Amino acid sequence: MEVFLLNLRTSPTNKRKRVMNKDHEEDDDDATYFNAYSDVTIHMDMIADTVRTNAYRRAILRSYKRLYKNVVLDVGAGTGILSMFCVQAGARRIYAVEASSIARQTQCLVVANNMQDRITVLHNKIEDIELPEKVDCIVSEWMGYSLLYESMLLSVLHARDRWLKPGGVMLPEQALLFIAPIADSDEISAR
């Protein structure tokens, strides 16, 4: 078995290559990716995963001393649930960045929860935003199947390099991936 430690504080950023087509438009599958997250049902499934959602909530609330009266950047904010947890932890300002069209619903949720004075929803890719200030903390649900499936890691590292103050906090800050080789002889025979 192999164990890999991914530390977001020290992982190098590999710049995401942008491919332009003949009309000078991006052609890097972003539209497909963001369309998948435009549907509210995928977000309902993630929020309904109470183990996952409560783990994030506990981690954010336990970090209240690092968030209290500070500025937070929520990368890939989705419905804004992590941003709302940051309000509960006392963050002064949260920039909730979401590239998919779910950002419109996120803005409605922020207003419905009377958090519009602390949460600013930005409908754009993290690589394309401009913030008025550096942030003290970055939160993100960047982990997917097999840890890296959702392809958000490079965006989170970009946000870290561009917007996080020196000594800033990343939640989560590191992850462990355990890998063991297996073989399914029935599956191999079927191929």
Tab-separated table of N, CA and C in Angstrom, residues 62 96 132 144 151:
chain	number	residue	atom	x	y	z
A	62	ARG	N	-14.564	24.967	14.476
A	62	ARG	CA	-13.414	24.742	15.371
A	62	ARG	C	-12.250	25.678	15.039
A	96	ALA	N	-17.495	34.451	-2.031
A	96	ALA	CA	-17.935	33.131	-2.488
A	96	ALA	C	-17.853	33.106	-4.010
A	132	PRO	N	-10.806	42.951	-4.012
A	132	PRO	CA	-10.277	44.229	-3.532
A	132	PRO	C	-9.205	44.072	-2.454
A	144	GLY	N	-12.946	15.364	-4.541
A	144	GLY	CA	-13.980	14.571	-5.192
A	144	GLY	C	-13.659	13.100	-5.057
A	151	SER	N	-11.101	17.912	-10.231
A	151	SER	CA	-10.194	18.786	-10.980
A	151	SER	C	-10.161	20.219	-10.460
